mmCIF file of N, CA, C and O in Angstrom:
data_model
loop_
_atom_site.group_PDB
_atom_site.id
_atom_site.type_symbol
_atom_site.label_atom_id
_atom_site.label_comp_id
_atom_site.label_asym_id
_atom_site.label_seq_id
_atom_site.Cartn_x
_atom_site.Cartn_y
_atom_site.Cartn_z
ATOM 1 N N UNK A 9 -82.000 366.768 110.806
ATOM 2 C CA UNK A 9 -81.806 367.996 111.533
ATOM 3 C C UNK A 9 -80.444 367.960 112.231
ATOM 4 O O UNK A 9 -80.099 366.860 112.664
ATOM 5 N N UNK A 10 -79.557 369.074 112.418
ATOM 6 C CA UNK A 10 -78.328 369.245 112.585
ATOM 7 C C UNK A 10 -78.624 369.499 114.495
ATOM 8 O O UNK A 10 -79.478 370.150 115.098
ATOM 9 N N UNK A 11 -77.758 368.855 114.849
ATOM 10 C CA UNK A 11 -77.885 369.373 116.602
ATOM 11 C C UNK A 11 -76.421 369.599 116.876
ATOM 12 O O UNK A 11 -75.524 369.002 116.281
ATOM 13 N N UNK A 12 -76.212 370.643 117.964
ATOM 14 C CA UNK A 12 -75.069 371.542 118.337
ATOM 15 C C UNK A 12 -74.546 371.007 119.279
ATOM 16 O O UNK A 12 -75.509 370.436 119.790
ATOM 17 N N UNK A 13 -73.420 370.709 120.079
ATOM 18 C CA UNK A 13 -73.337 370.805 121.317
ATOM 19 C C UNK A 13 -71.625 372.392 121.707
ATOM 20 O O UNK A 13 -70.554 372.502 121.109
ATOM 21 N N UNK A 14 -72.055 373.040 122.607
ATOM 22 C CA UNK A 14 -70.594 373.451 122.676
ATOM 23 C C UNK A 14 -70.195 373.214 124.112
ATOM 24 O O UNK A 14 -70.870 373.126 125.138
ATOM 25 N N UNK A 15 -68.826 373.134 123.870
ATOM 26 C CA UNK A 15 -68.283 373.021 125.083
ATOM 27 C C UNK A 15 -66.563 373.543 125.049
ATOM 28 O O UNK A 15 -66.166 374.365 124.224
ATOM 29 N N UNK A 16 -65.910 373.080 125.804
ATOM 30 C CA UNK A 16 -64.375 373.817 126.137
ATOM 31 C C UNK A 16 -63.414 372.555 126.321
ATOM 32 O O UNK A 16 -63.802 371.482 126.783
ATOM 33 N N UNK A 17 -62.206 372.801 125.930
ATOM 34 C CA UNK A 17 -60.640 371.720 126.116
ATOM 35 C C UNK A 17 -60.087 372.864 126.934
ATOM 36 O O UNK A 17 -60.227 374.082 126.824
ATOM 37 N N UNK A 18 -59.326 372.010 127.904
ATOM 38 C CA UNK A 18 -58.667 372.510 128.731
ATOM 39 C C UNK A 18 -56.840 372.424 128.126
ATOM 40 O O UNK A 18 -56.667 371.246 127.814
ATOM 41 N N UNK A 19 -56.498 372.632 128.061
ATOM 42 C CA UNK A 19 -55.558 372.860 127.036
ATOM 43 C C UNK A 19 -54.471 372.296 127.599
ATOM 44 O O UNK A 19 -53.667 371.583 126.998
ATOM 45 N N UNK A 20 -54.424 372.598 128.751
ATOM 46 C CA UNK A 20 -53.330 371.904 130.349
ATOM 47 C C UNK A 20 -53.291 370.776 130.051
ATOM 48 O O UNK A 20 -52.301 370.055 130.182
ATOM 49 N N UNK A 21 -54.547 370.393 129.528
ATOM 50 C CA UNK A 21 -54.464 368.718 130.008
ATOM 51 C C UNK A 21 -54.455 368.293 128.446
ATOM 52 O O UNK A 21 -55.594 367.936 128.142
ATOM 53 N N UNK A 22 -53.581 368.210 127.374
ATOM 54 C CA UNK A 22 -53.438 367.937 126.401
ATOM 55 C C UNK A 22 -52.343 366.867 126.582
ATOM 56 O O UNK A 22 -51.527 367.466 127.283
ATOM 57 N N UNK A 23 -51.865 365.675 126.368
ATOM 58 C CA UNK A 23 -51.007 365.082 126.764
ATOM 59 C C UNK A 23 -50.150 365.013 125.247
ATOM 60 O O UNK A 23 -50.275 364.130 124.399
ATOM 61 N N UNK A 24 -49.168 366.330 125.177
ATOM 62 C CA UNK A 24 -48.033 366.919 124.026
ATOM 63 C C UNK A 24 -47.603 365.332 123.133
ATOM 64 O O UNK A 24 -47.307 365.323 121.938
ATOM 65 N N UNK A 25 -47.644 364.286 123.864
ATOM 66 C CA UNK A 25 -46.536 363.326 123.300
ATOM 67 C C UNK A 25 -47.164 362.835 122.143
ATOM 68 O O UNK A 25 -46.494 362.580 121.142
ATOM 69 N N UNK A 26 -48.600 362.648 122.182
ATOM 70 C CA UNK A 26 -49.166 361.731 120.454
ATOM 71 C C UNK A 26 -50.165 363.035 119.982
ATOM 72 O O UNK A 26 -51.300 362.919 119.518
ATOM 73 N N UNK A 27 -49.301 364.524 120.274
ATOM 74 C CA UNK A 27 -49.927 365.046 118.995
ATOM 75 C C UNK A 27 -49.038 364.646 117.687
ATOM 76 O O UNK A 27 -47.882 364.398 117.345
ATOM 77 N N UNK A 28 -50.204 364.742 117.252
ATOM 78 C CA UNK A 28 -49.361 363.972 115.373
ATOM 79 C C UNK A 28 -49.585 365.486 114.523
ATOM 80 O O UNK A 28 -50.384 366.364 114.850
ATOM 81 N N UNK A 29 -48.736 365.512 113.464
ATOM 82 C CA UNK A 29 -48.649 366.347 112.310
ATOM 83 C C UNK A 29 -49.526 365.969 110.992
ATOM 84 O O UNK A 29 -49.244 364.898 110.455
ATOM 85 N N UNK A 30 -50.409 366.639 110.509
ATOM 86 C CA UNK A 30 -50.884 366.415 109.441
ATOM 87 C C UNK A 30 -50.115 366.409 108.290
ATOM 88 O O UNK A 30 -48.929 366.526 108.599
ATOM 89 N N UNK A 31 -50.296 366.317 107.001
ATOM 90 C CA UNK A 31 -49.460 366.466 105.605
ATOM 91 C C UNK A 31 -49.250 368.166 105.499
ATOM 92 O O UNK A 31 -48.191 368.578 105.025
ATOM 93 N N UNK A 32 -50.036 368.896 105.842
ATOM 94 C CA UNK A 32 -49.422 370.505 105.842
ATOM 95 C C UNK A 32 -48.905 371.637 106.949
ATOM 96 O O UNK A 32 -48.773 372.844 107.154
ATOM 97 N N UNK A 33 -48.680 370.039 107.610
ATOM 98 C CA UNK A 33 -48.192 370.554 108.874
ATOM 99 C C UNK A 33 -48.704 370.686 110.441
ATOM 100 O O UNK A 33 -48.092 370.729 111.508
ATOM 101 N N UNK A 34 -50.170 370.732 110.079
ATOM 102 C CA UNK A 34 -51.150 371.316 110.776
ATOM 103 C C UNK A 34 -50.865 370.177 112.147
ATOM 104 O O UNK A 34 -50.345 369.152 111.707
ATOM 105 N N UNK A 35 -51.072 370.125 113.609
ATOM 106 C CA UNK A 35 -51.390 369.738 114.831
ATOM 107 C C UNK A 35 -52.563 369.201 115.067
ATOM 108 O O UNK A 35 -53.618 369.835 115.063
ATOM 109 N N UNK A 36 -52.423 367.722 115.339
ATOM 110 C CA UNK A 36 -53.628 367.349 115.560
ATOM 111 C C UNK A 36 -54.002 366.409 116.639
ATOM 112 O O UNK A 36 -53.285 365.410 116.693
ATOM 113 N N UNK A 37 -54.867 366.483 117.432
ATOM 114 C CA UNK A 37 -55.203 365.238 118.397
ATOM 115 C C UNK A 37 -56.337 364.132 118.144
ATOM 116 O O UNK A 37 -57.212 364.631 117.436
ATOM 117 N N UNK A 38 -56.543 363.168 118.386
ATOM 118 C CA UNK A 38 -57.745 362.535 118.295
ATOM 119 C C UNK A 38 -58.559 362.522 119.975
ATOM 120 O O UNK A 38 -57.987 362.332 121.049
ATOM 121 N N UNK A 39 -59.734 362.734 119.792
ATOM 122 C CA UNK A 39 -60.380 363.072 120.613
ATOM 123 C C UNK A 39 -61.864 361.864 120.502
ATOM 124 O O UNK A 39 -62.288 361.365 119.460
ATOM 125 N N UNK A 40 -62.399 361.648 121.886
ATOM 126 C CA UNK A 40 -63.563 360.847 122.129
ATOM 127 C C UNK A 40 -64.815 361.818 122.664
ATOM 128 O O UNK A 40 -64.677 362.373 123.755
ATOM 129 N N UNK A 41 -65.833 361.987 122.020
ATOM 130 C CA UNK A 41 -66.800 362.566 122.634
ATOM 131 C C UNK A 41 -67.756 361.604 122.963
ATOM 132 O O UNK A 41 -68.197 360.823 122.121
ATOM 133 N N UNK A 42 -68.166 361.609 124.336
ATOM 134 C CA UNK A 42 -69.257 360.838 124.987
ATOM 135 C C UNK A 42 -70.461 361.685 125.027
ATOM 136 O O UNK A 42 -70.459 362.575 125.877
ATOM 137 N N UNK A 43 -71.873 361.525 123.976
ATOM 138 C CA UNK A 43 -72.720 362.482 124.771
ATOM 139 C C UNK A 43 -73.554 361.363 126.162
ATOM 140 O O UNK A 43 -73.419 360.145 126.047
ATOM 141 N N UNK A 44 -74.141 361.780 127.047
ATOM 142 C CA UNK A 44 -74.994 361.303 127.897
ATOM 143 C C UNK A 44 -76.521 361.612 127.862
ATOM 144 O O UNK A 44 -76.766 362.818 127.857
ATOM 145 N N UNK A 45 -77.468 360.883 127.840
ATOM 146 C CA UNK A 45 -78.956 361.376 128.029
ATOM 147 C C UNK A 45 -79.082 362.194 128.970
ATOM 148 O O UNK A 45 -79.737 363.203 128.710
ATOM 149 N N UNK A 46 -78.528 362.052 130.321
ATOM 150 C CA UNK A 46 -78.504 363.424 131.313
ATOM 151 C C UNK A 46 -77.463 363.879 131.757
ATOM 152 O O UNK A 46 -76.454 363.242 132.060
ATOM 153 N N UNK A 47 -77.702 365.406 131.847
ATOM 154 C CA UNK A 47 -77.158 366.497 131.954
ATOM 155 C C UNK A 47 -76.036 365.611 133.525
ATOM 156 O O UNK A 47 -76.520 364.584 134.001
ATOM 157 N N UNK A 48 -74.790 366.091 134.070
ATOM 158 C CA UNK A 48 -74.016 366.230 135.237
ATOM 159 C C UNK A 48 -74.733 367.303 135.835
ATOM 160 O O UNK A 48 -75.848 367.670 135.463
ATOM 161 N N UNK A 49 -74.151 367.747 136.665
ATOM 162 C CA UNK A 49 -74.226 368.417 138.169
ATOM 163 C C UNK A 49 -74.007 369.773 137.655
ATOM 164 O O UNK A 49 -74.244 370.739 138.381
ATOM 165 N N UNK A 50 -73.390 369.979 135.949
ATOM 166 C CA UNK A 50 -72.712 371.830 135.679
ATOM 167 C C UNK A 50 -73.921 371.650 134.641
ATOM 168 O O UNK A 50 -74.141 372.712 134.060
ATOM 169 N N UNK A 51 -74.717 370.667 134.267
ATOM 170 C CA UNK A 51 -75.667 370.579 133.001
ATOM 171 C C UNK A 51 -75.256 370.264 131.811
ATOM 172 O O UNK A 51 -75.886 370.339 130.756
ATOM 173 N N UNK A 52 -73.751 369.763 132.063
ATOM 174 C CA UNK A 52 -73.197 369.480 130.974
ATOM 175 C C UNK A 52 -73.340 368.219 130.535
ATOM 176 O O UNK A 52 -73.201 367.372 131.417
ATOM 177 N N UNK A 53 -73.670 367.656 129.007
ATOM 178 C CA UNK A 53 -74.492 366.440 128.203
ATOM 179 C C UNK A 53 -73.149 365.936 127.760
ATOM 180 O O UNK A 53 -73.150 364.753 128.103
ATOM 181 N N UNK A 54 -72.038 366.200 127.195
ATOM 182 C CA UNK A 54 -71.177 365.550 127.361
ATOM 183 C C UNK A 54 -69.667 365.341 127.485
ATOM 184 O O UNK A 54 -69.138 366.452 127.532
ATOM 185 N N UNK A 55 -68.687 364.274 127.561
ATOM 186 C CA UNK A 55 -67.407 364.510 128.221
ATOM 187 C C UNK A 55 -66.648 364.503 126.388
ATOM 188 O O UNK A 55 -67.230 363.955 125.452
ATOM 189 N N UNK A 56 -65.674 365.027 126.291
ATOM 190 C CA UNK A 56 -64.314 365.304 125.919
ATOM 191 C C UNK A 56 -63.004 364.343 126.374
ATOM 192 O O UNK A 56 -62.393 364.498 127.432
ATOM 193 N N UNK A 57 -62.721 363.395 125.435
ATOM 194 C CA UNK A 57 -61.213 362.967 126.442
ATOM 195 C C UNK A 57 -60.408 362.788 124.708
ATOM 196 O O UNK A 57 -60.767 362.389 123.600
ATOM 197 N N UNK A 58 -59.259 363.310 125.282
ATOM 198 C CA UNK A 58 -58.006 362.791 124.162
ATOM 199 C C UNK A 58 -57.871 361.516 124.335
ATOM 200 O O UNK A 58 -57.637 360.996 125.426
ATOM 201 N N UNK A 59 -58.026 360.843 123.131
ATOM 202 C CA UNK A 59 -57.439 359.629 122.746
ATOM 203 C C UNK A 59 -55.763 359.074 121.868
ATOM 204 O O UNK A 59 -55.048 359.686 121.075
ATOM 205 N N UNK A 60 -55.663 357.915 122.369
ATOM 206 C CA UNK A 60 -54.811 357.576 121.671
ATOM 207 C C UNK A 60 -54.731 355.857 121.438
ATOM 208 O O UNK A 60 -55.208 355.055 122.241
ATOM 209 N N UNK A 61 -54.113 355.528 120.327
ATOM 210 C CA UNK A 61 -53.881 353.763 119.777
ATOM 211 C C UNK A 61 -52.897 353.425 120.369
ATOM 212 O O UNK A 61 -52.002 354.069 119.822
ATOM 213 N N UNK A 62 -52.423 352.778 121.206
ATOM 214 C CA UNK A 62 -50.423 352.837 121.418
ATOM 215 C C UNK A 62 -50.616 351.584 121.507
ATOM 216 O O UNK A 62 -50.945 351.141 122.608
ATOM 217 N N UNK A 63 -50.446 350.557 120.223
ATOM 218 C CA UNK A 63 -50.446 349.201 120.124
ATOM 219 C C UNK A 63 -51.326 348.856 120.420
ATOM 220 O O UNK A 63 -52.250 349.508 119.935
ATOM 221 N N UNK A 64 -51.769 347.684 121.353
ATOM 222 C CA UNK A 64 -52.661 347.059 121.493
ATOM 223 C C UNK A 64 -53.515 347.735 122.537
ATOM 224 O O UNK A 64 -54.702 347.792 122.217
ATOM 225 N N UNK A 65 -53.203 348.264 123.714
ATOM 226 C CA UNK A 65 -53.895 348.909 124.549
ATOM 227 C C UNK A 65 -54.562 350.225 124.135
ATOM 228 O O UNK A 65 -54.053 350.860 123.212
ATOM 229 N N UNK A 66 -55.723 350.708 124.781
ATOM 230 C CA UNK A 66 -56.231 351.898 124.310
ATOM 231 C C UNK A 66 -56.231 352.966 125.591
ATOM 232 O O UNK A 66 -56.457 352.599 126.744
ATOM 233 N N UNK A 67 -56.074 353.720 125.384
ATOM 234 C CA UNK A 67 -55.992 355.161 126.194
ATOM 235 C C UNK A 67 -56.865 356.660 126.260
ATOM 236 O O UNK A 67 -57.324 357.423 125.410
ATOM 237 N N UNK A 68 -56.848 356.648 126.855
ATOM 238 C CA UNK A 68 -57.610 358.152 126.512
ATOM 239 C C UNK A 68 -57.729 358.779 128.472
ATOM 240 O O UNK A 68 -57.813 358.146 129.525
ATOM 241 N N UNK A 69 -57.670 360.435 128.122
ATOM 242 C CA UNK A 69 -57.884 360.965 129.795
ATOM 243 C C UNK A 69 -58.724 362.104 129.236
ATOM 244 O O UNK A 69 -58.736 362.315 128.023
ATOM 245 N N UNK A 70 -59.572 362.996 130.269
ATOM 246 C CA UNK A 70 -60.360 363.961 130.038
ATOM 247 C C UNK A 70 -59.919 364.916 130.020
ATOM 248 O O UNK A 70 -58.972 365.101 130.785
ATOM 249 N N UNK A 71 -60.378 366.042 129.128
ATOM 250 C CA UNK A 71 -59.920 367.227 128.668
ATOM 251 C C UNK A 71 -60.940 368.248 128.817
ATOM 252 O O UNK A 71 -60.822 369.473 128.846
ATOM 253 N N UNK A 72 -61.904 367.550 128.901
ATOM 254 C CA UNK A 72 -63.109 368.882 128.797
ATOM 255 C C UNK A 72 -64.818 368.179 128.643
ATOM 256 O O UNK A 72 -65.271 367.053 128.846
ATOM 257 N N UNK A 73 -65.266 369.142 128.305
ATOM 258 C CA UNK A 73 -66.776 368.878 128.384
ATOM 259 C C UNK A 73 -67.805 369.763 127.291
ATOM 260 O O UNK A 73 -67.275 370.720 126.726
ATOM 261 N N UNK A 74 -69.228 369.470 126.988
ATOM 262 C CA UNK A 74 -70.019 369.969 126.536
ATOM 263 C C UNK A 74 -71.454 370.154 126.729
ATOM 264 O O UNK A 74 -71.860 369.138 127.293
ATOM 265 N N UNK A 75 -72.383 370.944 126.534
ATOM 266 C CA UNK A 75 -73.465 371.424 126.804
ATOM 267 C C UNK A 75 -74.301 371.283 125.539
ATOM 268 O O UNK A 75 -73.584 371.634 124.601
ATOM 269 N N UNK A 76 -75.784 370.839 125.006
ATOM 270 C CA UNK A 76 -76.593 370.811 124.676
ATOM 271 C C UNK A 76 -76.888 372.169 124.463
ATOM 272 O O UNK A 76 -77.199 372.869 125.426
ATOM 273 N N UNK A 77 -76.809 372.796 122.919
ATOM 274 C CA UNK A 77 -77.102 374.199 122.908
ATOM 275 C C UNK A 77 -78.644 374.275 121.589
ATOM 276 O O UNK A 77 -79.718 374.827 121.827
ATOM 277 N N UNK A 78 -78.336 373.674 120.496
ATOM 278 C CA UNK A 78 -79.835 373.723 119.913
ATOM 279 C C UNK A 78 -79.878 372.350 118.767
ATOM 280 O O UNK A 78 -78.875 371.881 118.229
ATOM 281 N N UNK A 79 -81.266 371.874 118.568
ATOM 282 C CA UNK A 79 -81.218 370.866 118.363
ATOM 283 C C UNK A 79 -81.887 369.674 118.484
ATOM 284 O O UNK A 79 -82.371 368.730 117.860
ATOM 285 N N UNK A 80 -81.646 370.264 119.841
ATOM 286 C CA UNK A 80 -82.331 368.896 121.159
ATOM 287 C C UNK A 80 -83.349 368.816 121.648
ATOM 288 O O UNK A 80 -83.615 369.429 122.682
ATOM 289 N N UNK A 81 -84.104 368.118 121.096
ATOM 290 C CA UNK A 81 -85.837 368.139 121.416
ATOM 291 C C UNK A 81 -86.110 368.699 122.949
ATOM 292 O O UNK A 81 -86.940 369.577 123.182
ATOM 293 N N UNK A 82 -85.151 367.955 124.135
ATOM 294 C CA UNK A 82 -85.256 368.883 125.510
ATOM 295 C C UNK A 82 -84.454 370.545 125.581
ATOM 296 O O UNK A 82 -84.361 371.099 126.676
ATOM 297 N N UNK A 83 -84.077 371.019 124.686
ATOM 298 C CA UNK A 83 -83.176 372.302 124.766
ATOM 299 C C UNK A 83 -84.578 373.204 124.766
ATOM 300 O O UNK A 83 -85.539 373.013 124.020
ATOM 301 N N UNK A 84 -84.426 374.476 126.029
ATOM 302 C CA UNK A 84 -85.811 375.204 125.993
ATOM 303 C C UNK A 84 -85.543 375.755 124.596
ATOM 304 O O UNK A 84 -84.500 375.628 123.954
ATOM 305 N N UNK A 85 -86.644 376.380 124.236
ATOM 306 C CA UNK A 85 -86.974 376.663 123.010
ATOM 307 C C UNK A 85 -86.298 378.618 122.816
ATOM 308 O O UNK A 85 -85.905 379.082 121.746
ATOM 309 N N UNK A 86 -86.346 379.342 124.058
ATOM 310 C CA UNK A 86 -85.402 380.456 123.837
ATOM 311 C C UNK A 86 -83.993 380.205 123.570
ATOM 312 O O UNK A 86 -83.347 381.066 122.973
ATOM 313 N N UNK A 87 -83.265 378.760 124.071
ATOM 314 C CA UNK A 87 -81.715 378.699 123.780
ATOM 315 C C UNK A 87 -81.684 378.231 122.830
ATOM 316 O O UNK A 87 -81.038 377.186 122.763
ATOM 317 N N UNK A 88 -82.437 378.804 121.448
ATOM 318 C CA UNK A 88 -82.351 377.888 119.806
ATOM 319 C C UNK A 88 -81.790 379.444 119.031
ATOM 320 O O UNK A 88 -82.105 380.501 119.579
ATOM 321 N N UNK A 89 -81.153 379.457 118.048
ATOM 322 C CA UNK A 89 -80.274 380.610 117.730
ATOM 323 C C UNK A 89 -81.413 381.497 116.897
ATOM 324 O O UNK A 89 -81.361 381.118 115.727
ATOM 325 N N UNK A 90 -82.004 382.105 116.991
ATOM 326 C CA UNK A 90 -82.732 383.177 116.074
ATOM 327 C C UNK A 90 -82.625 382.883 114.796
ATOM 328 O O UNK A 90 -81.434 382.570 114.824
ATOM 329 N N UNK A 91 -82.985 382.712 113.510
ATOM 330 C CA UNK A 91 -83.289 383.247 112.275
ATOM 331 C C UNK A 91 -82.125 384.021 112.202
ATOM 332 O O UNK A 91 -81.884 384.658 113.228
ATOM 333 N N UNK A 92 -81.323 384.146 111.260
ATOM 334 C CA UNK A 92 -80.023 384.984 110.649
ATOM 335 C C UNK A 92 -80.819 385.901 109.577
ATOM 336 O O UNK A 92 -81.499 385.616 108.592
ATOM 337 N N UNK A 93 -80.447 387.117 110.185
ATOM 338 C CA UNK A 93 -80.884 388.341 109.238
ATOM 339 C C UNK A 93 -79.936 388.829 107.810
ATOM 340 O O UNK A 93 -78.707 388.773 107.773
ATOM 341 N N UNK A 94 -80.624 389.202 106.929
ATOM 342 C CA UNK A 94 -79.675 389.409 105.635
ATOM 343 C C UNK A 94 -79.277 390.850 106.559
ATOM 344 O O UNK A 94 -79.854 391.527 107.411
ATOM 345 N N UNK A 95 -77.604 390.888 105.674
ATOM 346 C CA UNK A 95 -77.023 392.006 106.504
ATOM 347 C C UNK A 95 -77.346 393.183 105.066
ATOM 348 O O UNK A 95 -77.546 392.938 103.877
ATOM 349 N N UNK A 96 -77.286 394.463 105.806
ATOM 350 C CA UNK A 96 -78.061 395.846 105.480
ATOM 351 C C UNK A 96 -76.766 396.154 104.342
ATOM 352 O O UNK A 96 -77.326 396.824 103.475
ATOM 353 N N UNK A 97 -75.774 396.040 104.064
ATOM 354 C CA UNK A 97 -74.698 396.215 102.404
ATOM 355 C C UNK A 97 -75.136 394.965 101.302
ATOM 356 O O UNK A 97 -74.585 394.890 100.203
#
């Protein structure tokens, strides 16, 4: 079974210097998601931090966070997404 979480990057706090370029160009960061068994103080399940390798030491600072949306055996059972209706064309 597939479980969701969403949450938000704060974009401020992107640290510009080890975004890397993909082969088509594209912008990319590496990122650490921590989930937690319990919720913080906003109900949020888990943290967001940009990572980076820089030789031997490891790095990473927080960027954001996420919420438990469906999935999750504790998620109430109204915050699970409805059945997708065939559309009427």
């Amino acid at each position: 079974m597939s479980k969701l979480l969403k949450g938000s990057i704060d974009l401020n706090k992107i640290n510009e210097s080890v975004v890397f370029k993909g082969a088509k160009g594209a912008k990319y960061i590496y990122v650490d998601i921590w989930i937690n068994e319990d919720a913080d103080n906003y109900g949020n399940h888990a943290g967001i931090k940009q990572s980076t390798n820089d030789g031997e030491s490891f790095k990473s600072h927080y960027i954001g966070n996420a919420k438990k949306s469906f999935g999750w055996a504790d998620v109430v059972e109204n915050e699970k997404p409805s059945e997708s209706k065939p559309l009427p064309f």
